[in-house]
Short mmCIF file of C-alpha atoms in Angstrom, two decimals:
data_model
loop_
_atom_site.label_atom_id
_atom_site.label_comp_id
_atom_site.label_asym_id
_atom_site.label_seq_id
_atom_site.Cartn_x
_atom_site.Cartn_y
_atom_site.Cartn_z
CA UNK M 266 8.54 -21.68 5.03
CA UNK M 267 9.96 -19.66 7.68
CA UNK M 268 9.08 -19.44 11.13
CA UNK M 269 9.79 -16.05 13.59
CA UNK M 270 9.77 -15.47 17.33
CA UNK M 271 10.26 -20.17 17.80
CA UNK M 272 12.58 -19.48 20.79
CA UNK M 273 12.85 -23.27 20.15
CA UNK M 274 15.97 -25.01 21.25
CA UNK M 275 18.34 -27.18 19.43
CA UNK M 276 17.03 -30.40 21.10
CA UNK M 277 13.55 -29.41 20.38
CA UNK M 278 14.39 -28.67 16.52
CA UNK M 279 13.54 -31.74 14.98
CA UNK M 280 10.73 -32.55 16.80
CA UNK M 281 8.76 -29.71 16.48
CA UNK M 282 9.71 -30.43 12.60
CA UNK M 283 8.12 -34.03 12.79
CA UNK M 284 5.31 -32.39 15.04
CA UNK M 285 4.34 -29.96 12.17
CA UNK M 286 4.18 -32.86 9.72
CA UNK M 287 7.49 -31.83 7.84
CA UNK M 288 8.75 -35.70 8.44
CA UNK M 289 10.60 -35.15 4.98
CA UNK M 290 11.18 -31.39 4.72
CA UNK M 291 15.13 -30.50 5.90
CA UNK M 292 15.50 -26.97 8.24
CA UNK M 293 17.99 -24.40 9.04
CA UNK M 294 17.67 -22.36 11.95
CA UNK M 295 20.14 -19.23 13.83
CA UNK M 296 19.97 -21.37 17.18
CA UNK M 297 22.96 -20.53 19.33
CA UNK M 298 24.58 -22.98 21.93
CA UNK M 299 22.86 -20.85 24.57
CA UNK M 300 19.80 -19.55 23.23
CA UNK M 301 17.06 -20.56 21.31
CA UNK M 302 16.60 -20.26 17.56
CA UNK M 303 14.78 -17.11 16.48
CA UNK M 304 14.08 -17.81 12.74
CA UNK M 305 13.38 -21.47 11.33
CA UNK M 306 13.16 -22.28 8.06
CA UNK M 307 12.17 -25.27 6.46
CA UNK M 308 12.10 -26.99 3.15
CA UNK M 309 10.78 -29.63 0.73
CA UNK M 310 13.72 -30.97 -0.69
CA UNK M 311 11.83 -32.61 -3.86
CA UNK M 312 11.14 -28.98 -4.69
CA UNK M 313 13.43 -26.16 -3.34
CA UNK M 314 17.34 -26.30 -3.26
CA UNK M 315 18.06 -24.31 -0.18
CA UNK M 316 21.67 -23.00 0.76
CA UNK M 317 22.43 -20.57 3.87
CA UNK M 318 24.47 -18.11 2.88
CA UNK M 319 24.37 -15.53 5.92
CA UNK M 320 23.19 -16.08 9.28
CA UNK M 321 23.21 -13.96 12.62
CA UNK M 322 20.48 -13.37 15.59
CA UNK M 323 18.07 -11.59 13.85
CA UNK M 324 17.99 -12.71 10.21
CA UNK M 325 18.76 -15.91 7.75
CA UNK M 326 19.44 -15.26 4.53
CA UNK M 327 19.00 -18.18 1.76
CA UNK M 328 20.36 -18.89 -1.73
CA UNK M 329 16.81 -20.61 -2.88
CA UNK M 330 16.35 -23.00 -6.27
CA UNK M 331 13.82 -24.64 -7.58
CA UNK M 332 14.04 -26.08 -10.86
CA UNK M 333 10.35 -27.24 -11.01
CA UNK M 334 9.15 -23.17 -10.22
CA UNK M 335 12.05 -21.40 -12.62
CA UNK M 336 13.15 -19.83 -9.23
CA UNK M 337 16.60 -18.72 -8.58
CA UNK M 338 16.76 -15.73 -5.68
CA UNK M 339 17.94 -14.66 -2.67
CA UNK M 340 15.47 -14.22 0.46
CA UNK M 341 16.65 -13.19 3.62
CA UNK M 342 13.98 -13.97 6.61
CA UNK M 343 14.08 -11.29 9.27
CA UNK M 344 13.33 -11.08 12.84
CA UNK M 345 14.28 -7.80 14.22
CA UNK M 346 14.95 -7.07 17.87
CA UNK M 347 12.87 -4.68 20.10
CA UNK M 348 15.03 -1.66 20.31
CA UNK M 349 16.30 0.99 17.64
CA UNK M 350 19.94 0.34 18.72
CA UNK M 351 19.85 -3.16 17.94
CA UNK M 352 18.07 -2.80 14.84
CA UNK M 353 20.60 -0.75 13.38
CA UNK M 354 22.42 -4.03 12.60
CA UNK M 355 19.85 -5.14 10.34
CA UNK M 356 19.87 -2.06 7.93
CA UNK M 357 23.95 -1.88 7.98
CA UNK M 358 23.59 -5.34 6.41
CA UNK M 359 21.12 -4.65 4.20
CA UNK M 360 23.49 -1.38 3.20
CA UNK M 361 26.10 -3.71 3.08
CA UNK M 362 24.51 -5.79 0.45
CA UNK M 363 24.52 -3.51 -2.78
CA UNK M 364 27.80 -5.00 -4.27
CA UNK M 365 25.48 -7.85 -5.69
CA UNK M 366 21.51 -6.84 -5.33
CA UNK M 367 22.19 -4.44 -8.38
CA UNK M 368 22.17 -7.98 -10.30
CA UNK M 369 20.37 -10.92 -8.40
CA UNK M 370 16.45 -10.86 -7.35
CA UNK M 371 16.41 -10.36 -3.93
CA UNK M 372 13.45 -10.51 -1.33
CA UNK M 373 13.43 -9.21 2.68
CA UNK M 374 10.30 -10.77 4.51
CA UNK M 375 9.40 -10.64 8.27
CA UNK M 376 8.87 -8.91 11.15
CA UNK M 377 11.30 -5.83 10.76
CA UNK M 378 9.81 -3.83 14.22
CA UNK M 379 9.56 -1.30 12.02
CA UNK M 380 7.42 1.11 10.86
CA UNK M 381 7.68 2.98 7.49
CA UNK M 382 5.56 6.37 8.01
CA UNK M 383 3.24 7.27 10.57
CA UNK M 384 0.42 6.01 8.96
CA UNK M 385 1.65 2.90 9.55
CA UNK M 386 0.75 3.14 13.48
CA UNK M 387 -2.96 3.71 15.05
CA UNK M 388 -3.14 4.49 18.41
CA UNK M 389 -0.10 4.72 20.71
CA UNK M 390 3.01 7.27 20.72
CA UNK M 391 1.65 9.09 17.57
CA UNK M 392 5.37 10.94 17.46
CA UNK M 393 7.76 10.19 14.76
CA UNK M 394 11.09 10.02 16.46
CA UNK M 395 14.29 10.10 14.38
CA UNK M 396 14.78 7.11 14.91
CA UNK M 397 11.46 5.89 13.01
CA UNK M 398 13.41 6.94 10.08
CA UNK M 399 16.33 4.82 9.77
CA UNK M 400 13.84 1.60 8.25
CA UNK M 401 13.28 4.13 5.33
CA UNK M 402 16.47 5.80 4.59
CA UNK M 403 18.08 2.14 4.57
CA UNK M 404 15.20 0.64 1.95
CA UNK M 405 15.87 4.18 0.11
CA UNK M 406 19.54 4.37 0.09
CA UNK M 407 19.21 0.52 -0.83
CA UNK M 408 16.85 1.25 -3.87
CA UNK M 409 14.34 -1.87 -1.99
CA UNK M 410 10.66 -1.34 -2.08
CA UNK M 411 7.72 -3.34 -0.29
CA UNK M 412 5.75 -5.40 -2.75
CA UNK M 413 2.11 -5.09 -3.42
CA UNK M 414 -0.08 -6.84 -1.09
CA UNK M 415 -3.50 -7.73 0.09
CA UNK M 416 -5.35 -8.54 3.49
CA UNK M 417 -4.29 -7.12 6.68
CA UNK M 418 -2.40 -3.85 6.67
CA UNK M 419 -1.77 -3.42 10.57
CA UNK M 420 -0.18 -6.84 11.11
CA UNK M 421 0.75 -6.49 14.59
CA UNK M 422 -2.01 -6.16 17.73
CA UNK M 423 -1.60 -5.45 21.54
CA UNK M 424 -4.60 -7.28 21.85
CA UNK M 425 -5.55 -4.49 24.06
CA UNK M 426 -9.09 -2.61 23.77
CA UNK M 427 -10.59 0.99 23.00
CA UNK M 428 -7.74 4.02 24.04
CA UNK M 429 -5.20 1.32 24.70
CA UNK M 430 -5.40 -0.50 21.57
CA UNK M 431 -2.13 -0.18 19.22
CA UNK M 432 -2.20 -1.95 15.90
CA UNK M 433 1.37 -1.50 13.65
CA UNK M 434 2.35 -2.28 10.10
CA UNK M 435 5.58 -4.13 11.45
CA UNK M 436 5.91 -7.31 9.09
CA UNK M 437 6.76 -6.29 5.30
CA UNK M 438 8.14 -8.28 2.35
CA UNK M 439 10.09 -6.06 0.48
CA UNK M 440 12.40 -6.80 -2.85
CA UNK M 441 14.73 -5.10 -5.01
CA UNK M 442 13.99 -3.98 -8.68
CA UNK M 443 15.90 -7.22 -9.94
CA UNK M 444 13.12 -8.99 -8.53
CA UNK M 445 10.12 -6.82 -9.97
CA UNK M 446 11.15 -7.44 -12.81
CA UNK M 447 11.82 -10.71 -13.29
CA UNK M 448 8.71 -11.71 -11.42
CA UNK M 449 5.93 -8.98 -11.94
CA UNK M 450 2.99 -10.51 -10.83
CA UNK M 451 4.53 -11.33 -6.97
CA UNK M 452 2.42 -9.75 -4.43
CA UNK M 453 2.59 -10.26 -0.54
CA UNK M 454 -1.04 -11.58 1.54
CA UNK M 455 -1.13 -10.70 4.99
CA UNK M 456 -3.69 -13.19 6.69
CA UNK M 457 -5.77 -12.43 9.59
CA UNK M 458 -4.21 -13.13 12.91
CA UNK M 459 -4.58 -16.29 15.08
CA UNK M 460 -2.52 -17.75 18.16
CA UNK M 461 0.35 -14.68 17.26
CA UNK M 462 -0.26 -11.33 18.02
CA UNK M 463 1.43 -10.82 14.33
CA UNK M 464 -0.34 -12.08 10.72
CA UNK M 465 0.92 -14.85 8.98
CA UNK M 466 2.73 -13.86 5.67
CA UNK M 467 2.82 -15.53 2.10
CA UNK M 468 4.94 -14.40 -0.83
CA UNK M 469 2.84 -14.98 -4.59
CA UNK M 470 4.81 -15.70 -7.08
CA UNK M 471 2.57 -16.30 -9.35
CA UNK M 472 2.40 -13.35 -12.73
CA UNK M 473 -0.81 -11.86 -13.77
CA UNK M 474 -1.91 -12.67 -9.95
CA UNK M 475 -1.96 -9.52 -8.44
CA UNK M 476 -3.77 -6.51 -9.72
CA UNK M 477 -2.49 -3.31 -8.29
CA UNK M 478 -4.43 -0.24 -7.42
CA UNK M 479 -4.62 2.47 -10.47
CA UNK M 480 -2.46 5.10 -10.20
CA UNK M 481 -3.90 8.31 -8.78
CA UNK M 482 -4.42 10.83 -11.16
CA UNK M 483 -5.70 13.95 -10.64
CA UNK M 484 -8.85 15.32 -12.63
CA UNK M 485 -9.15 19.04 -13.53
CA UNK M 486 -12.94 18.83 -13.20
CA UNK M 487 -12.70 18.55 -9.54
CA UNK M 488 -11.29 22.20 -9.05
CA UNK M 489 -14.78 23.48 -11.47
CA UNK M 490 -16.69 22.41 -7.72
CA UNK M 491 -17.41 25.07 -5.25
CA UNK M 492 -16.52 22.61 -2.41
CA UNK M 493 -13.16 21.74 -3.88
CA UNK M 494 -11.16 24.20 -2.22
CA UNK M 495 -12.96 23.60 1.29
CA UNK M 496 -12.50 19.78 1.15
CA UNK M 497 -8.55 20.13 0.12
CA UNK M 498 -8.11 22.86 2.75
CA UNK M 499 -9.77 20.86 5.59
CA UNK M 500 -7.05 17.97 5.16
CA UNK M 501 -3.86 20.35 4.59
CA UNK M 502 -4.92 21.78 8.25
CA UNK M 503 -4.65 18.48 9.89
CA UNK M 504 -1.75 18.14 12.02
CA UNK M 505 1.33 15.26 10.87
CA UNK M 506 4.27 14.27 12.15
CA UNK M 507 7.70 14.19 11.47
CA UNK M 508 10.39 16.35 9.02
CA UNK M 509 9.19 18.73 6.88
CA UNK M 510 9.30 16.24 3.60
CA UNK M 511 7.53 13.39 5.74
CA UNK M 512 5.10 15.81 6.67
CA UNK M 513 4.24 17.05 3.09
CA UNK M 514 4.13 13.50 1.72
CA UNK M 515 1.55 12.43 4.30
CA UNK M 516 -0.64 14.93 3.73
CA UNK M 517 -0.37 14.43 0.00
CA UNK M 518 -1.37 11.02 0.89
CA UNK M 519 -4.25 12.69 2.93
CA UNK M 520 -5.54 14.05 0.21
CA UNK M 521 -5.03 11.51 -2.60
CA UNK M 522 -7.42 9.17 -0.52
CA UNK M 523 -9.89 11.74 0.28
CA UNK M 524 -10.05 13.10 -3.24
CA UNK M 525 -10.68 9.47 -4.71
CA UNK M 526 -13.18 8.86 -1.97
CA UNK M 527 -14.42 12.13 -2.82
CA UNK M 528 -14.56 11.11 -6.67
CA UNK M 529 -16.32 7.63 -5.92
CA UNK M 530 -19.37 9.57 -4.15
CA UNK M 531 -20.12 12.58 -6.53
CA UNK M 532 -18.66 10.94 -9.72
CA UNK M 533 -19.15 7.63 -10.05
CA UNK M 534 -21.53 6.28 -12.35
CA UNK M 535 -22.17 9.47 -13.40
CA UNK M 536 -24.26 8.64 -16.61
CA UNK M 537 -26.53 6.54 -14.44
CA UNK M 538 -26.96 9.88 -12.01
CA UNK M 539 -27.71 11.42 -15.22
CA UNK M 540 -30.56 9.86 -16.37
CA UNK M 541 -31.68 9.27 -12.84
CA UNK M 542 -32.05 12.97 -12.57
CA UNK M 543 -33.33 13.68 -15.53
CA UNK M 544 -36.02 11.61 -14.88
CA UNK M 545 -36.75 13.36 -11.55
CA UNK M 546 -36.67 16.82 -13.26
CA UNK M 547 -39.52 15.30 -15.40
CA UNK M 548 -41.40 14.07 -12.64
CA UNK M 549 -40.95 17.21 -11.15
CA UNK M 550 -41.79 19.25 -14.08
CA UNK M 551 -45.09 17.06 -14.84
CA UNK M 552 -45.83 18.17 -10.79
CA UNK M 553 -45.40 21.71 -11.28
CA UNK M 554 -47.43 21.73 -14.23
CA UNK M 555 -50.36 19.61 -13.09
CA UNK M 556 -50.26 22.57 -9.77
CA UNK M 557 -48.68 25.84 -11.26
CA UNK M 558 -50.05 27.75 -7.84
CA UNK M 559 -48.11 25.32 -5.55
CA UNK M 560 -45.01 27.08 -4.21
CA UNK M 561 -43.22 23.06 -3.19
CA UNK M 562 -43.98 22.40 -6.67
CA UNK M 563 -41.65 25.23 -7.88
CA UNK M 564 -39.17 24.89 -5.34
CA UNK M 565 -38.79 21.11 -5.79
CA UNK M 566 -38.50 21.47 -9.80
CA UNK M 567 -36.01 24.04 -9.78
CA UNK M 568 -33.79 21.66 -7.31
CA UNK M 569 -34.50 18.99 -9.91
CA UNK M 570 -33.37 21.54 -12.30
CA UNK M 571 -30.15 22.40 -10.80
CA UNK M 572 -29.18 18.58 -9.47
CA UNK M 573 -29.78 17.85 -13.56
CA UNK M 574 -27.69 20.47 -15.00
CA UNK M 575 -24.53 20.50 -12.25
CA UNK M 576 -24.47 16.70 -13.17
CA UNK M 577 -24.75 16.91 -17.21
CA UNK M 578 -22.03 19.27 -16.59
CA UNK M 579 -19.67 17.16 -14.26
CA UNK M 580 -20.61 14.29 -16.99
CA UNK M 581 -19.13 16.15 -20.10
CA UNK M 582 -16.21 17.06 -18.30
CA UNK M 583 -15.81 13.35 -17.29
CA UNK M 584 -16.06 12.43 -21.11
CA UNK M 585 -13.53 15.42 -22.06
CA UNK M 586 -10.84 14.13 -19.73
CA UNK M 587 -11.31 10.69 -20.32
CA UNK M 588 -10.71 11.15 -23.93
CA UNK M 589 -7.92 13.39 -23.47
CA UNK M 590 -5.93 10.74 -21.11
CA UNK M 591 -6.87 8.43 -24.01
CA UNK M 592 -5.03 11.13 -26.30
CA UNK M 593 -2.26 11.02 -24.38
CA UNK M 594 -1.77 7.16 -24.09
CA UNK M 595 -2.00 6.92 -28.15
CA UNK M 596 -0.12 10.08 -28.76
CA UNK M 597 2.91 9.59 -25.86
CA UNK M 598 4.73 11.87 -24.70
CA UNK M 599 5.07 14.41 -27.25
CA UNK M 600 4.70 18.37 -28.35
CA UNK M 601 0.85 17.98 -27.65
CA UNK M 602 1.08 15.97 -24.04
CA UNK M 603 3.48 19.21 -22.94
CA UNK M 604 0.69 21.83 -23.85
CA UNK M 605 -2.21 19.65 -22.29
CA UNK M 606 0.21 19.49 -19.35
CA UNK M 607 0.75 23.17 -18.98
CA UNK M 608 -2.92 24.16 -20.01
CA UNK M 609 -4.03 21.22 -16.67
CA UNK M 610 -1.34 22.57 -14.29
CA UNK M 611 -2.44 26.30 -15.42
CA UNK M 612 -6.18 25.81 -14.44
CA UNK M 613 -5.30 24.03 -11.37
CA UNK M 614 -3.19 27.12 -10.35
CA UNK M 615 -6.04 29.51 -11.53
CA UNK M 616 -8.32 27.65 -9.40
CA UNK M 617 -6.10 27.99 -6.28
CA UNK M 618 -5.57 31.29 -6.44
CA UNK M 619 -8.95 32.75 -7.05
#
């Protein structure tokens, strides 16, 4: 268990460990001679083997065993100072680190101060300063990667309301690929906040735990809609932040979650819409027939009509994709994937253009 932001002082360690009920649990803390400790990080000894390897002001990193578990990693606990300056020294360690995180599992968790995109922020400074930068370039240069995770995504709060409210994605648990793929179920859970203005944090181990969004994947019976083009060009025109790159990838983020939101409303369930409109075209048909004179009867059967067909249509070209992605998954990727490929990426482009 690790603790962040104690500002505990040495005197005060071990009873605030008796206090929290850890009577048998050992810590290890970065407490200073003249300042408190930032990070504690405590232990049942029955189950974990715990060794410090590095510590410093702002993080702790641990050798941790456990025999009972089948756990053998590295974790380094992080607490990252306030300013950008300061913080620098926590992603020239992490640099520094590559001679051995090719080979070992090793996982980052805490509060980093640190945001990875804009996205990440709501409300406040919307800007994306160069500075904002340097938490991603040291993950990427690093080849580290947050875990998959549930509950809260903004885990910090200013506790402030309406146009002064700023909520942050500041806490992360993040691992190498050693790690991912020795343990492939591990997930992060961010719980709701409480007496911290920052959510609690737990690392799953656990496999077959987690399950992970689907990946997005784009359908080529979107671009047959009339209000395809309109929807994707409404999101391109909203305004992000940052370098050019950073800009593109957010709005291809933009539009990922728009186009599956998009998907969920007009094509979800889509044989159920089926029959549920073929059954009002028959109402509406036994309606127009029972008053052949009455001009809401025609208009309201040929709407029936055309909600019917536009929706028997968007249903076979469900089917047709479906079956070709389950082509592809069978076949690999071969001769025949390329072709589907090209023929996909060709319509798409038609579709733009005209």
């Amino acid at each position: 268990m690790g603790l962040l932001e104690t500002k505990v002082q040495a005197v005060n360690i071990d009873s605030m460990r008796l206090g929290l009920g850890m009577k048998d649990w050992r810590v290890i803390s970065n407490v200073e001679v003249d300042l408190p400790a930032r990070i504690i990080i405590g232990w049942d000894p029955k189950v974990y083997e715990v060794q410090c390897v590095h510590c410093s002001k702002q993080w702790i990193t641990c050798k941790v065993l456990s025999a009972k578990h089948g756990l053998d990693i590295t974790i380094s606990f992080i607490y990252g100072l306030n300013t950008p300056a300061a913080r620098q020294e926590i992603w020239d360690y992490i640099g520094m680190q590559r001679g051995w995180s090719n080979t070992q599992p090793w996982v980052l968790m805490g509060d980093c101060n640190a945001t990875l995109k804009a996205t990440d922020s709501e409300g406040g400074d919307a800007t994306w300063r160069g500075h904002k930068q340097q938490f991603g370039d040291c993950l990427l240069q690093s080849e580290l990667h947050p875990l998959p995770y549930t509950g809260l995504k903004y885990t910090w709060h200013n506790g402030q309301e309406h146009g002064n409210l700023i909520m942050k994605k500041l806490d992360w648990v993040i691992s190498n690929s050693v790690f991912a793929g020795q343990w492939q179920g591990a997930h992060a859970q961010f719980l709701a906040r409480g007496a911290s203005d920052h959510s609690a944090m737990l690392l799953h181990f656990k496999h077959n735990v987690f399950r992970s969004k689907p990946r997005f994947r784009f359908l080529s019976l979107w671009a047959e809609r009339e209000d395809f083009l309109p929807q994707i060009r409404k999101i391109w025109q909203r305004h992000a932040t940052g370098n050019p790159m950073f800009r593109l990838s957010t709005k291809m983020q933009w539009v990922k979650a728009s186009l599956t939101n998009w998907h969920k409303f007009h094509r979800s369930h889509i044989s159920s819409r089926v029959s549920m409109a073929k059954k009002k075209w028959d109402d509406a048909q036994e309606r127009l027939d029972n008053n052949p004179s009455l001009h809401m009867a025609k208009v309201q059967e040929r709407h029936a009509a055309e909600i019917y067909h536009r929706l028997t249509k968007d249903e076979e070209s469900f089917f047709k994709q479906r079956s070709r992605v389950q082509w592809l998954a069978l076949e690999g990727l071969g001769k025949g994937c390329s072709g589907l490929l090209q023929k996909d990426f060709g319509s798409c482009e038609r579709h733009l253009r005209s």
